[in-house]
Coordinates of C-alpha atoms and ligand atoms in Angstrom, one line a residue:
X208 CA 4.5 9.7 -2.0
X209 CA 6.9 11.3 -4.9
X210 CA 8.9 8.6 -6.6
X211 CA 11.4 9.2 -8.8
X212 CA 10.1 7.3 -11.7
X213 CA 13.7 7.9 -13.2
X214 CA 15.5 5.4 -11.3
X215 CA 17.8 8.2 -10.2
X216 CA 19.0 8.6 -6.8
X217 CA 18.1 11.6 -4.6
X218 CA 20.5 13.4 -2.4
X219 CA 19.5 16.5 -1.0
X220 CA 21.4 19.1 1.1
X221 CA 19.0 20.3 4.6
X222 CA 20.4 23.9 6.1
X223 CA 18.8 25.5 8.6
X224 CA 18.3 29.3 8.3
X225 CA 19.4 30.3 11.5
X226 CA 22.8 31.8 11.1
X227 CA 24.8 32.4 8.0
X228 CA 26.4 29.1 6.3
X229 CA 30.1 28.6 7.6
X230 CA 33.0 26.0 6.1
X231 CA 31.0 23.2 7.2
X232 CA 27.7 24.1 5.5
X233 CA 30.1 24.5 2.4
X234 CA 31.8 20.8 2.9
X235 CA 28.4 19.1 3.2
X236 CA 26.8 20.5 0.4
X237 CA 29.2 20.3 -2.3
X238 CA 29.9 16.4 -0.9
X239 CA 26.2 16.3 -1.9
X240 CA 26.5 17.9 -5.1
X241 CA 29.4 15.8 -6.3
X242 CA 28.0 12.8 -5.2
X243 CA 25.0 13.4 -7.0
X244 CA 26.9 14.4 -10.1
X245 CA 29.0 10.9 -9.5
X246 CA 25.9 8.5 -9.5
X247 CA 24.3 10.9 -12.4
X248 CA 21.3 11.5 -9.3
X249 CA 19.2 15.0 -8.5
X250 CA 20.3 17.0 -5.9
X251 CA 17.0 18.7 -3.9
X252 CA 17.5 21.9 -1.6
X253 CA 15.7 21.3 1.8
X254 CA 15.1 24.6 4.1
X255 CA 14.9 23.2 7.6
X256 CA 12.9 26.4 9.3
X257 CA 10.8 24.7 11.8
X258 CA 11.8 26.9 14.2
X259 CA 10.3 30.2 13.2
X260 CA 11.8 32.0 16.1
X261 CA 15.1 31.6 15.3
X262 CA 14.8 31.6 11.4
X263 CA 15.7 34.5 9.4
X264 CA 14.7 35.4 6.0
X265 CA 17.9 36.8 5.6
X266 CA 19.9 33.8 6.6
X267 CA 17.9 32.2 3.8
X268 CA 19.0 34.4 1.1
X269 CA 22.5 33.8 2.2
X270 CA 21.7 30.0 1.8
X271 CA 20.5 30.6 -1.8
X272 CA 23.4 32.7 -2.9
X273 CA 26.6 31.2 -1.0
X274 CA 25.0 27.7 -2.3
X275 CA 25.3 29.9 -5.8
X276 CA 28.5 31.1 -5.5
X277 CA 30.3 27.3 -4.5
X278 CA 28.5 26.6 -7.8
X279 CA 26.4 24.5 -6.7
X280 CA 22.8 23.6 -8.6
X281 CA 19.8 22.3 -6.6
X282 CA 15.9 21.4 -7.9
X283 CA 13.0 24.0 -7.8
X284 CA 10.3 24.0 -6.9
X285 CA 12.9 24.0 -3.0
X286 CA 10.8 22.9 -0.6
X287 CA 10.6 24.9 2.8
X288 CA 9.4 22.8 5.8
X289 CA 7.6 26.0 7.3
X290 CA 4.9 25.5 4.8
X291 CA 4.2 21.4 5.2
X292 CA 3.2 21.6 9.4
X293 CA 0.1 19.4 8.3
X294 CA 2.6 17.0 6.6
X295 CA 4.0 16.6 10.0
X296 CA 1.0 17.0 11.9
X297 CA -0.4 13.9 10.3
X298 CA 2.2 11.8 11.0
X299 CA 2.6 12.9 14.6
X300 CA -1.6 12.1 14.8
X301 CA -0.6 8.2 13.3
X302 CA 2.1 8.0 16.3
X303 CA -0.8 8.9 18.4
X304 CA -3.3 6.4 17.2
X305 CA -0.7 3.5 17.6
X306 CA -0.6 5.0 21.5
X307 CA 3.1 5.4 21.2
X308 CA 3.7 8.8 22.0
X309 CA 2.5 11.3 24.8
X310 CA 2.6 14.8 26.4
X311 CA 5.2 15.8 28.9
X312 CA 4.8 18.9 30.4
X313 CA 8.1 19.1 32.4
X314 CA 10.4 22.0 31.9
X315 CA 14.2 21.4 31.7
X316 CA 14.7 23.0 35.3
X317 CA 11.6 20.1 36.1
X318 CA 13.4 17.6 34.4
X319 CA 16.8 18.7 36.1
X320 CA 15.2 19.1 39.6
X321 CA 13.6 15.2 39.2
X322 CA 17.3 14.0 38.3
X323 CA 18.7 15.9 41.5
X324 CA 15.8 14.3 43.8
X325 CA 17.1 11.1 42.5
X326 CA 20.0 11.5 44.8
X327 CA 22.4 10.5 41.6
X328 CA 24.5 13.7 40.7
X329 CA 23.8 15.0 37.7
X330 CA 26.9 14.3 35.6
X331 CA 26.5 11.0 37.0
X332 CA 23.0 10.6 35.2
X333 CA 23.5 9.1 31.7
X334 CA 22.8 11.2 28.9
X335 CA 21.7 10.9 25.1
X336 CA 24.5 11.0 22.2
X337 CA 23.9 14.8 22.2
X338 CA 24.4 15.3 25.6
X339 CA 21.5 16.0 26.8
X340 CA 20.4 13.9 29.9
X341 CA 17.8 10.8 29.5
X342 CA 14.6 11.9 30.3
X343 CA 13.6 10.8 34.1
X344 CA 10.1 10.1 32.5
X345 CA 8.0 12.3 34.9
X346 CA 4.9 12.9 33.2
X347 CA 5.2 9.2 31.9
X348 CA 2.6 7.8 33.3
X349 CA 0.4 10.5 34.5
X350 CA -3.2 9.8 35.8
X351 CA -5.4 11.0 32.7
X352 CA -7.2 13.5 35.1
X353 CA -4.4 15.0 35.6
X354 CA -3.2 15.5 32.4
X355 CA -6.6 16.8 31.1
X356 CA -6.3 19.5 33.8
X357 CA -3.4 20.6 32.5
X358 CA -4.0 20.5 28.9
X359 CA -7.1 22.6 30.0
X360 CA -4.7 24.8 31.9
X361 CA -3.5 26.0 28.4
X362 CA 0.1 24.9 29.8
X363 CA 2.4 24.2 26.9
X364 CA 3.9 20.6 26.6
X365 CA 6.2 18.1 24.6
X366 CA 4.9 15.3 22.8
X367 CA 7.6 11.8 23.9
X368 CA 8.0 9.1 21.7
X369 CA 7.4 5.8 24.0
X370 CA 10.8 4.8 23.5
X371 CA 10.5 1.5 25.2
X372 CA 6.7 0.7 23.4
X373 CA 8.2 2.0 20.0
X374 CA 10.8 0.0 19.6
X375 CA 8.8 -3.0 20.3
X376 CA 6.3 -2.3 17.7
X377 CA 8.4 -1.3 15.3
X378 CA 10.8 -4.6 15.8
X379 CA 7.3 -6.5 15.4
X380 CA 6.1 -4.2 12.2
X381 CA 10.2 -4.9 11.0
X382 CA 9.4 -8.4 11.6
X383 CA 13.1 -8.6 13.2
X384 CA 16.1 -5.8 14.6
X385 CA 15.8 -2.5 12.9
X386 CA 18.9 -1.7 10.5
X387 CA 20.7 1.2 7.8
X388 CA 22.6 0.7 5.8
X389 CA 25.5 3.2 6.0
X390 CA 28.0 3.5 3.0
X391 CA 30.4 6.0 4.8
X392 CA 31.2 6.0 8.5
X393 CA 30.0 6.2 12.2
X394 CA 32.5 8.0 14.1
X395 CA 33.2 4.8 15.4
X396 CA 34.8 3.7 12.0
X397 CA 31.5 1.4 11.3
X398 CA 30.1 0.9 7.8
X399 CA 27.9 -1.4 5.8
X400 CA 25.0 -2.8 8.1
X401 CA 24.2 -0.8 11.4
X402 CA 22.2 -2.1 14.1
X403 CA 19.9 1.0 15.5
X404 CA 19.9 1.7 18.8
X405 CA 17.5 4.3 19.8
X406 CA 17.0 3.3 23.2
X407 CA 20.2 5.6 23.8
X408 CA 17.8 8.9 23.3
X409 CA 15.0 7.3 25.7
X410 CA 12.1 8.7 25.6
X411 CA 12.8 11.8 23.2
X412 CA 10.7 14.7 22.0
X413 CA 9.8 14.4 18.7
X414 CA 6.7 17.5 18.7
X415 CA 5.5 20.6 20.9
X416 CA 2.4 22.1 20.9
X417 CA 3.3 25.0 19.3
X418 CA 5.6 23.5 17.3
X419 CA 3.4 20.0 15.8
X420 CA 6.9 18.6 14.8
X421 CA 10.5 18.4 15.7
X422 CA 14.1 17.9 13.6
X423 CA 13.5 13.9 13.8
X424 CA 9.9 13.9 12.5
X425 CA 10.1 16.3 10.0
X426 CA 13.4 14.6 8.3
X427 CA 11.6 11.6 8.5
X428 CA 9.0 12.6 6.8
X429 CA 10.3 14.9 4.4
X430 CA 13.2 12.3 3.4
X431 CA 10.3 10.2 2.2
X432 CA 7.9 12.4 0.7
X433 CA 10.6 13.7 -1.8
X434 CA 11.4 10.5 -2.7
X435 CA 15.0 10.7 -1.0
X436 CA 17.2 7.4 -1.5
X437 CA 20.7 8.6 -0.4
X438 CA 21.0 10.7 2.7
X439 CA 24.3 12.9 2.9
X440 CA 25.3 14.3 6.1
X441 CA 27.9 14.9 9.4
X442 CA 29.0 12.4 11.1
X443 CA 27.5 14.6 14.2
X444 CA 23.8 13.3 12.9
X445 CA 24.6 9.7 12.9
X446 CA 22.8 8.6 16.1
X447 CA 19.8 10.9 15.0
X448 CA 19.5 8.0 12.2
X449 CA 18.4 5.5 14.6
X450 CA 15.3 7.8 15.5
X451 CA 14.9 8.4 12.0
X452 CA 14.9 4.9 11.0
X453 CA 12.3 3.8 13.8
X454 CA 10.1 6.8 12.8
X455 CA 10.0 5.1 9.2
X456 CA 9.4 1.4 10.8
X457 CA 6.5 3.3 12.5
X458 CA 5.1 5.9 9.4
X459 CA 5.5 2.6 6.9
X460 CA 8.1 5.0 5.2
X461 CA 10.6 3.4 2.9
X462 CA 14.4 3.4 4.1
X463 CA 16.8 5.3 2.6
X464 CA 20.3 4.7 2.1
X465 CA 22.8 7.1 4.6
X466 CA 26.5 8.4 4.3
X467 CA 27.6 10.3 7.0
X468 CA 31.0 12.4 6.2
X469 CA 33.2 13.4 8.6
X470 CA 33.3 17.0 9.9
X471 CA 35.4 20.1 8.5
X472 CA 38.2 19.8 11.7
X473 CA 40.1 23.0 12.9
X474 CA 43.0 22.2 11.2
X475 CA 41.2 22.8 8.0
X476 CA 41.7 26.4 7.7
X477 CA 45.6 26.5 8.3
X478 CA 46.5 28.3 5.4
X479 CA 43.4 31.0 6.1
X480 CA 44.1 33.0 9.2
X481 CA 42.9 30.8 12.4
X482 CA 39.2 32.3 12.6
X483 CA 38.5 30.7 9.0
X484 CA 36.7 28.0 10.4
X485 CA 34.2 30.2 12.1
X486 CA 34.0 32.7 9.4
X487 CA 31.1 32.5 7.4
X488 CA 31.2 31.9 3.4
X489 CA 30.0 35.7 2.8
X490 CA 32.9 36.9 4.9
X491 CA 35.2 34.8 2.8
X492 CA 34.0 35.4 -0.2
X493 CA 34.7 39.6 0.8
X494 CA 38.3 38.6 1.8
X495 CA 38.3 37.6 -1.5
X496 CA 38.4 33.6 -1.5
X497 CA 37.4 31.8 -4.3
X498 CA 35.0 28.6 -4.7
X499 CA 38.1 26.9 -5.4
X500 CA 40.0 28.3 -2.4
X501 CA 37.1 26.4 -0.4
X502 CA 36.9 22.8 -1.6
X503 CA 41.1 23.2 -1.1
X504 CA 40.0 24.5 2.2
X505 CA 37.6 21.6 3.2
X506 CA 39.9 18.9 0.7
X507 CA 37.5 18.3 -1.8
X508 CA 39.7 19.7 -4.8
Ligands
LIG113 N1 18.9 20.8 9.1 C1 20.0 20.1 9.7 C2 21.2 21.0 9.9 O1 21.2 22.1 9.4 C3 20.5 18.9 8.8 C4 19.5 17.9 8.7 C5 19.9 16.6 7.9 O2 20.8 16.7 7.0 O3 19.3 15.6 8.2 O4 22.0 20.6 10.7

């Protein structure tokens, strides 16, 4: 693991090249950059590309020069999680050792049907905080004959965390309840010391078998290996941290600190024409807004 000998704290900012960076993008890396410039920390430039299909090389370069153009400056070597599967895959094999994750090879309309033959309508059916309905765990407990058969079948599957199991181990590895410590907000209005509740995801995917990782593992294990001790993000990632944060319990990965900032509202762009929300920084930038122009825009002047 990378520490940072220095004593300084690490922030980093974590796009996703799969569209072009918007006012949001813009708010949440400059509160990085300023943040990191307030506690005298580095700032680290994360490319988030694990999923190669919808990825763009393009979209990249537009990371690197809107990021530019807000003036904003970022480590090299930037480290592009594309190239560290292994990384992940090791960590996904450690999960598998403890016998806390496994495949499921249900589809969503599987998964939907299963809900349905439950008799409980589907918006009835409680879902995770990202909407997305708790997994009815079909392939939960499938016979180990069966699920050779299909593994042999060459069918493609989803590796589950053991949401139940995990939490158990990692509240005995904790040696007590699993906590962050957040030094901005939930969009609840909490701060300071926040309970975890992952339970609220069940039993969530966290790798394919094409893809040996997911969003959740490779964070997890990215946050740690560059030696990241302040996490800045949106408020829309907050539950995500509870995953995150029983991933480390379970890796034996050290525990950053997390501040999650609100998000860039609609009324944000009043002054702009209505659309300058969804308009992306290059399109801005050729209607000829300035850097400036933006942190009034997203209130960080
Ligand atoms: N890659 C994620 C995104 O673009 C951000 C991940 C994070 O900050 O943890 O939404």
């Amino acid at each position: 693991m990378q520490d940072d000998m220095s004593g300084r704290e690490v922030l980093r900012f974590a796009p996703s090249p799969n569209g072009w960076l918007h006012l949001g993008h813009a708010y949440s890396a400059l509160f990085a950059f300023d943040m990191a410039r307030r506690l005298g920390g580095r700032l680290l430039l994360r490319i988030e590309d694990i999923d190669i299909g919808r990825c763009r090389e393009e979209y990249l370069e537009g990371i690197y020069e809107d990021l530019a153009w807000l003036g904003i400056e970022w480590e090299t070597p930037v480290r592009r999680q594309s190239e560290h599967f292994t990384d992940y895959e090791a960590a996904l094999r450690k999960l598998r050792s403890m016998g806390l994750v496994y495949p499921c090879f249900a589809t969503r309309k599987e998964i939907n049907d299963a809900i349905l033959a439950s008799g409980i309508p589907l918006q009835a059916w409680p879902s995770d905080p990202d909407g997305a309905p708790l997994y009815p765990g079909i392939c939960k407990n499938m016979p180990k004959a069966r699920l050779n058969e299909l593994m042999w079948e060459g069918r493609s599957y989803a590796w589950r965390l053991d949401m139940e199991k995990a939490v158990r181990e990692a509240v005995r590895i904790n040696g007590g309840p699993i906590t962050f410590h957040e030094d901005g907000e939930s969009p609840r209005g909490d701060t300071g010391l926040i309970s975890i509740e992952p339970e609220l995801f069940g039993d969530v995917v966290i790798a394919r078998k094409d893809v040996p990782t997911s969003y959740h593992l490779a964070v997890t294990v990215d946050d740690a290996l560059q030696g990241v001790t302040l996490v800045t993000r949106g408020q829309d990632l907050f539950s995500a941290t509870y995953i995150h944060r029983i991933l480390q319990v379970l890796l034996g990965l050290p525990a950053p600190r997390y501040h999650h900032h609100g998000l860039i509202r609609d009324d944000t762009g009043r002054r702009l024409s209505k659309s300058a929300k969804d308009m992306g920084l290059k399109e801005l930038r050729a209607e000829g807004i300035t850097p400036a122009d933006i942190r009034r825009m997203v209130r960080l002047d």
